[in-house]
CSV table of C-alpha atoms (C1' of nucleotides) in Angstrom, one decimal:
chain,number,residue,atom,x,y,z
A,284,UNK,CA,150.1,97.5,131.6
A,285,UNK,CA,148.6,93.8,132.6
A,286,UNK,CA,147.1,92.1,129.8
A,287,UNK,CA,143.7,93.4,130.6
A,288,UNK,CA,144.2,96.4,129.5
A,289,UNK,CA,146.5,95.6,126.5
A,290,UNK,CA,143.7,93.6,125.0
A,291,UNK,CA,141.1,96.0,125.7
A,292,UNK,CA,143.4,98.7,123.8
A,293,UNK,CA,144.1,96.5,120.6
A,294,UNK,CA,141.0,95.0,120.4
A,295,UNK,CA,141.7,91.3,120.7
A,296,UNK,CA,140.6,88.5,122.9
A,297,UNK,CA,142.9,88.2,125.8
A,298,UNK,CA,143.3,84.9,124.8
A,299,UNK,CA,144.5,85.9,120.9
A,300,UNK,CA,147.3,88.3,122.7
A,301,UNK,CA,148.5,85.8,124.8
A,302,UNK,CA,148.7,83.2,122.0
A,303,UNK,CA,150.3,86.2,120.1
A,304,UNK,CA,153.0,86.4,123.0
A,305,UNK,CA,153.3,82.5,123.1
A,306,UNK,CA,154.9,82.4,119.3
A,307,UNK,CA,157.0,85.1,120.0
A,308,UNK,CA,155.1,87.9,117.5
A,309,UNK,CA,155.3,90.0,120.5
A,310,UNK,CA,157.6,89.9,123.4
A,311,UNK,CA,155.9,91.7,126.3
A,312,UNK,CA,158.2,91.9,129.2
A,313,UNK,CA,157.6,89.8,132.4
A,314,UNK,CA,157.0,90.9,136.1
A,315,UNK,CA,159.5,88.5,138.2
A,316,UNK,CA,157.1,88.2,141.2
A,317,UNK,CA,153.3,87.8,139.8
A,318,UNK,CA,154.7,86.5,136.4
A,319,UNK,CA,152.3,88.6,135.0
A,320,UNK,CA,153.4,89.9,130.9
A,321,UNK,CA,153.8,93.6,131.0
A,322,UNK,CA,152.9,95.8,128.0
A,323,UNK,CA,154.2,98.5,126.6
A,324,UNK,CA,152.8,101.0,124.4
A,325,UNK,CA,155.2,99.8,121.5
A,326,UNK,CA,153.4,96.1,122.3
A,327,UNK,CA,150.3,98.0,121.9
A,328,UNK,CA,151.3,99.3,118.5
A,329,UNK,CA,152.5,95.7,117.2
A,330,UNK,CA,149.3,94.1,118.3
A,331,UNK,CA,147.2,96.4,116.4
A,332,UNK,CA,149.3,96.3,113.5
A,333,UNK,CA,149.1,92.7,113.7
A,334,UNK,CA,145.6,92.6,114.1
A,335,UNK,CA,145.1,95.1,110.9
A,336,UNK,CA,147.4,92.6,109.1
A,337,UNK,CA,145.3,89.6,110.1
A,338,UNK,CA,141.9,91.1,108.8
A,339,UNK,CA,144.0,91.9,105.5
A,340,UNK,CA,144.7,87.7,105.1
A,341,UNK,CA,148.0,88.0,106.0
A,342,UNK,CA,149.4,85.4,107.4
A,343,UNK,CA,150.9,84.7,110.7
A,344,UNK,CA,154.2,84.4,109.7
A,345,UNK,CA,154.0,87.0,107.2
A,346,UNK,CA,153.2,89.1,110.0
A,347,UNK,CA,155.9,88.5,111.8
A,348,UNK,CA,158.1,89.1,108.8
A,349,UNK,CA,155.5,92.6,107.8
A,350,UNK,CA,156.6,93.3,111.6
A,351,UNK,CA,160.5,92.9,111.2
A,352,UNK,CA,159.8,95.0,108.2
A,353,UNK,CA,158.2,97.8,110.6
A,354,UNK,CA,161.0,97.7,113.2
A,355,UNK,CA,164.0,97.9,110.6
A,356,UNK,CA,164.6,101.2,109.8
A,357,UNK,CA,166.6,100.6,106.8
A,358,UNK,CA,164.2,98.2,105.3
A,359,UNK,CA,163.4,99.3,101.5
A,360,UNK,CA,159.3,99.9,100.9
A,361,UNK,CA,160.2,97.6,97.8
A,362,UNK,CA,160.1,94.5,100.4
A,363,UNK,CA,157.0,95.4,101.2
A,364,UNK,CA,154.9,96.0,98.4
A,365,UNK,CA,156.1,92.6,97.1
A,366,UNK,CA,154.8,90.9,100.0
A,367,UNK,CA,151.4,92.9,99.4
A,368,UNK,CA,151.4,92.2,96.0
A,369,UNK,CA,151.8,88.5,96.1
A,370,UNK,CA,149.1,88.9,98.7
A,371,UNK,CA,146.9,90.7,96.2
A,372,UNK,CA,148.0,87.5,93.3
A,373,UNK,CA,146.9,85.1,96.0
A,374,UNK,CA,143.5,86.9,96.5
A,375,UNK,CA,142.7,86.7,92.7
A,376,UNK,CA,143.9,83.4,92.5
A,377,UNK,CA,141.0,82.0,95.1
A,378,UNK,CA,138.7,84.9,93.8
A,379,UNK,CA,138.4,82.7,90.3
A,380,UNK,CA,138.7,79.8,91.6
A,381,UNK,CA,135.7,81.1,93.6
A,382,UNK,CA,134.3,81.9,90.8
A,383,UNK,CA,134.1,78.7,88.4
A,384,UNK,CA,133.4,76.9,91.6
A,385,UNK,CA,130.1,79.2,92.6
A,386,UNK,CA,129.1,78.7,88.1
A,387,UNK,CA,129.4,75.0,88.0
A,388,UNK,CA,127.5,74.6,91.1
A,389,UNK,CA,124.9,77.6,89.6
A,390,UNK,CA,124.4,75.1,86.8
A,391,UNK,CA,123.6,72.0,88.4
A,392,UNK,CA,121.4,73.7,91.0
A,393,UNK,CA,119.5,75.5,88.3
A,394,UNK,CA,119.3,71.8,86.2
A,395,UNK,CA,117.4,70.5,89.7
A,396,UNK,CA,113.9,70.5,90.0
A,397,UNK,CA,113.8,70.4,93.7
A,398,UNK,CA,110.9,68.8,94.2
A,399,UNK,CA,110.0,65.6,96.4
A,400,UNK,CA,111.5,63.3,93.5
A,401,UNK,CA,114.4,61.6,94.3
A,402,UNK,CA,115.9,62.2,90.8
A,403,UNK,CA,118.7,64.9,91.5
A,404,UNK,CA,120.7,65.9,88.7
A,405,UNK,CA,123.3,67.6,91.6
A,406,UNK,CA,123.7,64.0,92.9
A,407,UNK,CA,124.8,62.9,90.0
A,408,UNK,CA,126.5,65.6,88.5
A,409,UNK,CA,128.9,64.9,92.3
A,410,UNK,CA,129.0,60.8,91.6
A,411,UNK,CA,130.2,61.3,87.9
A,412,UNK,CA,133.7,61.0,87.7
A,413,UNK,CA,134.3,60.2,84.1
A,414,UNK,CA,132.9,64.0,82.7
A,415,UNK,CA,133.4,67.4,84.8
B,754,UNK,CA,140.7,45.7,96.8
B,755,UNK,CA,142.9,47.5,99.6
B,756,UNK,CA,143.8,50.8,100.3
B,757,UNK,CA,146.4,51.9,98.1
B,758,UNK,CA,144.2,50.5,94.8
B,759,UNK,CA,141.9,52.3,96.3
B,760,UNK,CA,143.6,55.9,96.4
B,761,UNK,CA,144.4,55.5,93.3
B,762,UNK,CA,141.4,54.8,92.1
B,763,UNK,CA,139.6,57.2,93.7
B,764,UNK,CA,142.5,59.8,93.1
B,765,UNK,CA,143.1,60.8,96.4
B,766,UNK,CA,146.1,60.1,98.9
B,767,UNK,CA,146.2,57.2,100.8
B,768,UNK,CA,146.0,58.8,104.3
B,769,UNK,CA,143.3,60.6,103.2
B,770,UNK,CA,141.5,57.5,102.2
B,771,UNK,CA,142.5,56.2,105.8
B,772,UNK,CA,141.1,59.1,107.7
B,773,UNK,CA,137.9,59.3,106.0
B,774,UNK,CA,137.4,55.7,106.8
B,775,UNK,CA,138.7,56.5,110.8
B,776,UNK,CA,135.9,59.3,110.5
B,777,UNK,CA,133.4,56.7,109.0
B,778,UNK,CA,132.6,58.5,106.2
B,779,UNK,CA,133.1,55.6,104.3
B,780,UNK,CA,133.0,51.6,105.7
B,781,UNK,CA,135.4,49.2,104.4
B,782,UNK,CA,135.0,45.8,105.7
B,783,UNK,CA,137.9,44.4,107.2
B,784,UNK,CA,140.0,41.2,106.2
B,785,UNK,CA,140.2,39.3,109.8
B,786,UNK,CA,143.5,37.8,108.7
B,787,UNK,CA,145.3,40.8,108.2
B,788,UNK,CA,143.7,44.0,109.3
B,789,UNK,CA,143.8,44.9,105.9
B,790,UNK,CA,141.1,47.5,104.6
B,791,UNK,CA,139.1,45.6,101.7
B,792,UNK,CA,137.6,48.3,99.5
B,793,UNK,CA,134.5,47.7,96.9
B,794,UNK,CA,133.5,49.4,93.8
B,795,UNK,CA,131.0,50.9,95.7
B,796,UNK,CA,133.4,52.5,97.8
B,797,UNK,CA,135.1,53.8,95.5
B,798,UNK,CA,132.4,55.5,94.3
B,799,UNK,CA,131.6,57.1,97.2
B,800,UNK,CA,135.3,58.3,97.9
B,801,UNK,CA,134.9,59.8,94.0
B,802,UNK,CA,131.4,61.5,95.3
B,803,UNK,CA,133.3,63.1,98.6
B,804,UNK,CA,136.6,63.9,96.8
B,805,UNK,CA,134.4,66.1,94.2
B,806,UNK,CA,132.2,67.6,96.9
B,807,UNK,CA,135.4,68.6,99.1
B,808,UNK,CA,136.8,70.3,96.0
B,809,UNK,CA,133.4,72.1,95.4
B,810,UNK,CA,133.8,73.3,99.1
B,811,UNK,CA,131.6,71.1,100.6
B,812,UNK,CA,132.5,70.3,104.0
B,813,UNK,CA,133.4,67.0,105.5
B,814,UNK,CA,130.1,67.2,107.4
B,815,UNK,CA,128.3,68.2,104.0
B,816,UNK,CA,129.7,65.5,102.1
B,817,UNK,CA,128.3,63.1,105.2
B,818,UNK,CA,124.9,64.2,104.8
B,819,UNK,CA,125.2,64.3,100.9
B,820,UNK,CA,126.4,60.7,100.8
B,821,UNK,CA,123.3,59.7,102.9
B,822,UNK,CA,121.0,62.1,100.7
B,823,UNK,CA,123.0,59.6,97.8
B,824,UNK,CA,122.3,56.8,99.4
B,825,UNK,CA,119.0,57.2,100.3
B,826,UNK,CA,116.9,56.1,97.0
B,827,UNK,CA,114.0,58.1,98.9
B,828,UNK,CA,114.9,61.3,99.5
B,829,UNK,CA,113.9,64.4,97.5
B,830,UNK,CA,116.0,66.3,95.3
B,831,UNK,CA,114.6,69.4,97.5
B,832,UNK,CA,117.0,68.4,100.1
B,833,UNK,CA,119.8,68.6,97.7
B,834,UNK,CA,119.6,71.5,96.0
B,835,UNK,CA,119.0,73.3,99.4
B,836,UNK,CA,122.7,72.3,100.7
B,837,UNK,CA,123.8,73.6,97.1
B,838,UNK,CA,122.1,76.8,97.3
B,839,UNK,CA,123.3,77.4,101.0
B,840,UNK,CA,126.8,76.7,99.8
B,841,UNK,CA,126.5,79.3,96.7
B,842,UNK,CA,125.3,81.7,98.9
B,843,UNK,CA,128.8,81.0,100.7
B,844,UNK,CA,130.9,81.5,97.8
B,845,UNK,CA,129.4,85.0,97.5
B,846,UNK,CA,129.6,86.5,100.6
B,847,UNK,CA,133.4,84.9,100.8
B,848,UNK,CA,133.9,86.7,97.0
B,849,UNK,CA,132.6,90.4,97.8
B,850,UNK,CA,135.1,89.6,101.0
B,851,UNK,CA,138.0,89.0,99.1
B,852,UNK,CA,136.9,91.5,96.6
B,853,UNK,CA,136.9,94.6,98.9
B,854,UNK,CA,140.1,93.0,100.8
B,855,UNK,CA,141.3,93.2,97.4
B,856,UNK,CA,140.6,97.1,96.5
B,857,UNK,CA,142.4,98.4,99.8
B,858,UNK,CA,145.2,96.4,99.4
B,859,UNK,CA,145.6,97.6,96.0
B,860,UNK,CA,145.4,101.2,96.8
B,861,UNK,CA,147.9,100.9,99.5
B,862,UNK,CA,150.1,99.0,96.8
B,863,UNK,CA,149.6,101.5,94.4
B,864,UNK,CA,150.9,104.2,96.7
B,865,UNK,CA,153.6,102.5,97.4
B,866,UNK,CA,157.3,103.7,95.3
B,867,UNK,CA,158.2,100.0,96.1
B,868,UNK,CA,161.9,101.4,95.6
B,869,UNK,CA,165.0,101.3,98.6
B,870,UNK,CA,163.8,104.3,100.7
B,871,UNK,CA,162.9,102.7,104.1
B,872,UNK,CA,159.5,105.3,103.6
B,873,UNK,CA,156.0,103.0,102.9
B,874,UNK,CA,152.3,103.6,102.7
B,875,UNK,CA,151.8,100.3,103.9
B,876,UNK,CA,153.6,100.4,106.6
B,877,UNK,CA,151.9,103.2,107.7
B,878,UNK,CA,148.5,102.3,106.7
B,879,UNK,CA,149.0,98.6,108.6
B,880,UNK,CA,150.0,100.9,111.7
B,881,UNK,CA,147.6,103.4,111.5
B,882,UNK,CA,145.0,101.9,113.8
B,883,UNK,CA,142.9,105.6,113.7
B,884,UNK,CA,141.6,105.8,110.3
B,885,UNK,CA,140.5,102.5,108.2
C,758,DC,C1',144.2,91.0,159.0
C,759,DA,C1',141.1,88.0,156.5
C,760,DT,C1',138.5,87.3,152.8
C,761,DA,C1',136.2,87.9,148.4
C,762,DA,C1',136.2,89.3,143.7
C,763,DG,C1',138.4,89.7,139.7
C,764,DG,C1',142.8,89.2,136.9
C,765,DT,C1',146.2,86.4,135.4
C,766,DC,C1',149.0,82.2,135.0
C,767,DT,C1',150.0,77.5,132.7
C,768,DC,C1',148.5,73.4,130.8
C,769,DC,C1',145.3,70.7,128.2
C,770,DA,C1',141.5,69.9,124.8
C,771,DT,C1',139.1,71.1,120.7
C,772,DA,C1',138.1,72.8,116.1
C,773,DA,C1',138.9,71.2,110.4
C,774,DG,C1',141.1,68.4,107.3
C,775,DG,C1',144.4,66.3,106.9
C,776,DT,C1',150.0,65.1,106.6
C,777,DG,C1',154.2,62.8,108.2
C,778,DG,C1',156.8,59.4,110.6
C,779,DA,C1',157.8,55.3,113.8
C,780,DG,C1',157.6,50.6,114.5
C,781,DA,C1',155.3,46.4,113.6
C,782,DG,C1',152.8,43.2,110.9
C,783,DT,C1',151.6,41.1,106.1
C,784,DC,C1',152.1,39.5,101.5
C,785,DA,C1',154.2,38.0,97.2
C,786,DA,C1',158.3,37.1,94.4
C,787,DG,C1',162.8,35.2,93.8
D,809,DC,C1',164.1,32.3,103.6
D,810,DT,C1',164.7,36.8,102.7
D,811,DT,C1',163.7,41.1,100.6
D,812,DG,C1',160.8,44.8,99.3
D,813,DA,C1',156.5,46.7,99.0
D,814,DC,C1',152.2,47.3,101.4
D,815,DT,C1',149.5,48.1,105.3
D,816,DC,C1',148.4,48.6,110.1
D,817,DT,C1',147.9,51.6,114.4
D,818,DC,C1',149.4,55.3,117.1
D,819,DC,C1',151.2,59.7,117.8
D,820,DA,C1',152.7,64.3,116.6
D,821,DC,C1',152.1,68.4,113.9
D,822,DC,C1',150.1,72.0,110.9
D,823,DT,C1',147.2,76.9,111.4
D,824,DT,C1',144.9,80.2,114.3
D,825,DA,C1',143.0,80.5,117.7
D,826,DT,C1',139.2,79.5,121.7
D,827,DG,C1',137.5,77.4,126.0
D,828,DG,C1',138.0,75.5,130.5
D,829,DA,C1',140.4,73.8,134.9
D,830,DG,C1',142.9,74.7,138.7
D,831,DA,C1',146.2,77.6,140.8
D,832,DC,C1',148.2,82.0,141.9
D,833,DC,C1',148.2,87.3,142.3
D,834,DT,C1',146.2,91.8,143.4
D,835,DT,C1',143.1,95.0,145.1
D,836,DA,C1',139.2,96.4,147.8
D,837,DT,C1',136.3,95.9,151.6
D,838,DG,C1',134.8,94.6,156.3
DNA sequence: CATAAGGTCTCCATAAGGTGGAGAGTCAAG
DNA sequence: CTTGACTCTCCACCTTATGGAGACCTTATG
């Protein structure tokens, strides 16, 4: 199938499945005379998969290596689930970094008056560098 | 001063300190003898004022309008605390994302034997593209 | 058969927020 | 004067796409 159609079936942009095809994370076939990519239902497959992986953080390249992983038959689930894990460390990492982030900014909103005075603890509380 | 007093100073890397000045968010005066960047105290503050806002996620555009808001001795501290709020608001819709990123890929992990048999939930629940 | 509409192609630009390097100019010390 | 440390500008690259231009292909219709 034309690219059309594949995009339409793994819901992404045309555009997004053609970048996908430019870095090699799929390799649709090519049609000699139009030059049009071809696509398989195996492409199909890999786009979705991709595009679930995407959604789930992953990044590109660890995509492409989750997707090496899904082709090799021998590969052990162990490979895996440490790749998922380490994706799970990385989401609680930025989840309390998140956090203290979203608290010290709580704290100075909630110390400023917000009124038409230009006195702004927030202001200050971003210009002082010696304390916090 | 120049530039690389400056970084240090204002604890950030020199090419950083370059581009925010190529981006004008801060206006060195230039020596006419050498090209050199000539950095104040003042500028320093200000690159200590954007280099806190960028790490509490405010965006180069944010820091902009905060540094005017800073600058401006007539502004209310309304304005201010607006731009905070809006960027707390943020941080919580980006934490109840990672949060519920976090749960599936958990469970998926958790069903995982993570041992050598080529078989993996994960695998299969990245392919699946019917159900979640 | 010609033409029009719609698909597709490649190439380039843009986004954010920088980082890295090349090659040239500047400055201060020995 | 030379050496080394700084600094300059300009360009490329990173990630993950997205948007448009201009050209080519395919299919349907008159």
């Amino acid at each position: 199938m034309n690219i059309g159609e594949a995009a339409k079936k793994s819901n992404l942009p045309i555009k997004t499945v053609r970048f996908y095809s430019d870095i090699g994370l799929i390799n649709p076939k090519t049609n000699e005379n139009s030059n049009y990519r071809i696509f398989t239902n195996q492409d199909i497959e890999k786009l979705l998969f991709v595009g679930k992986a995407r959604k789930f953080n992953f990044s590109i390249e660890e995509c492409r290596e989750l997707l090496s992983l899904y082709e090799n038959r021998t590969r052990s689930s162990n490979e895996v689930k440490k790749l998922t894990l380490k994706k799970i460390d990385e989401i609680d990492q930025k989840m309390s970094e998140l956090n203290s982030l979203k608290k010290e900014l709580s704290r100075v909103a909630k110390s400023c008056s917000g009124d038409q005075r230009p006195e702004c603890p927030i202001i200050g509380f971003l210009a002082n560098n010696k304390k916090n």
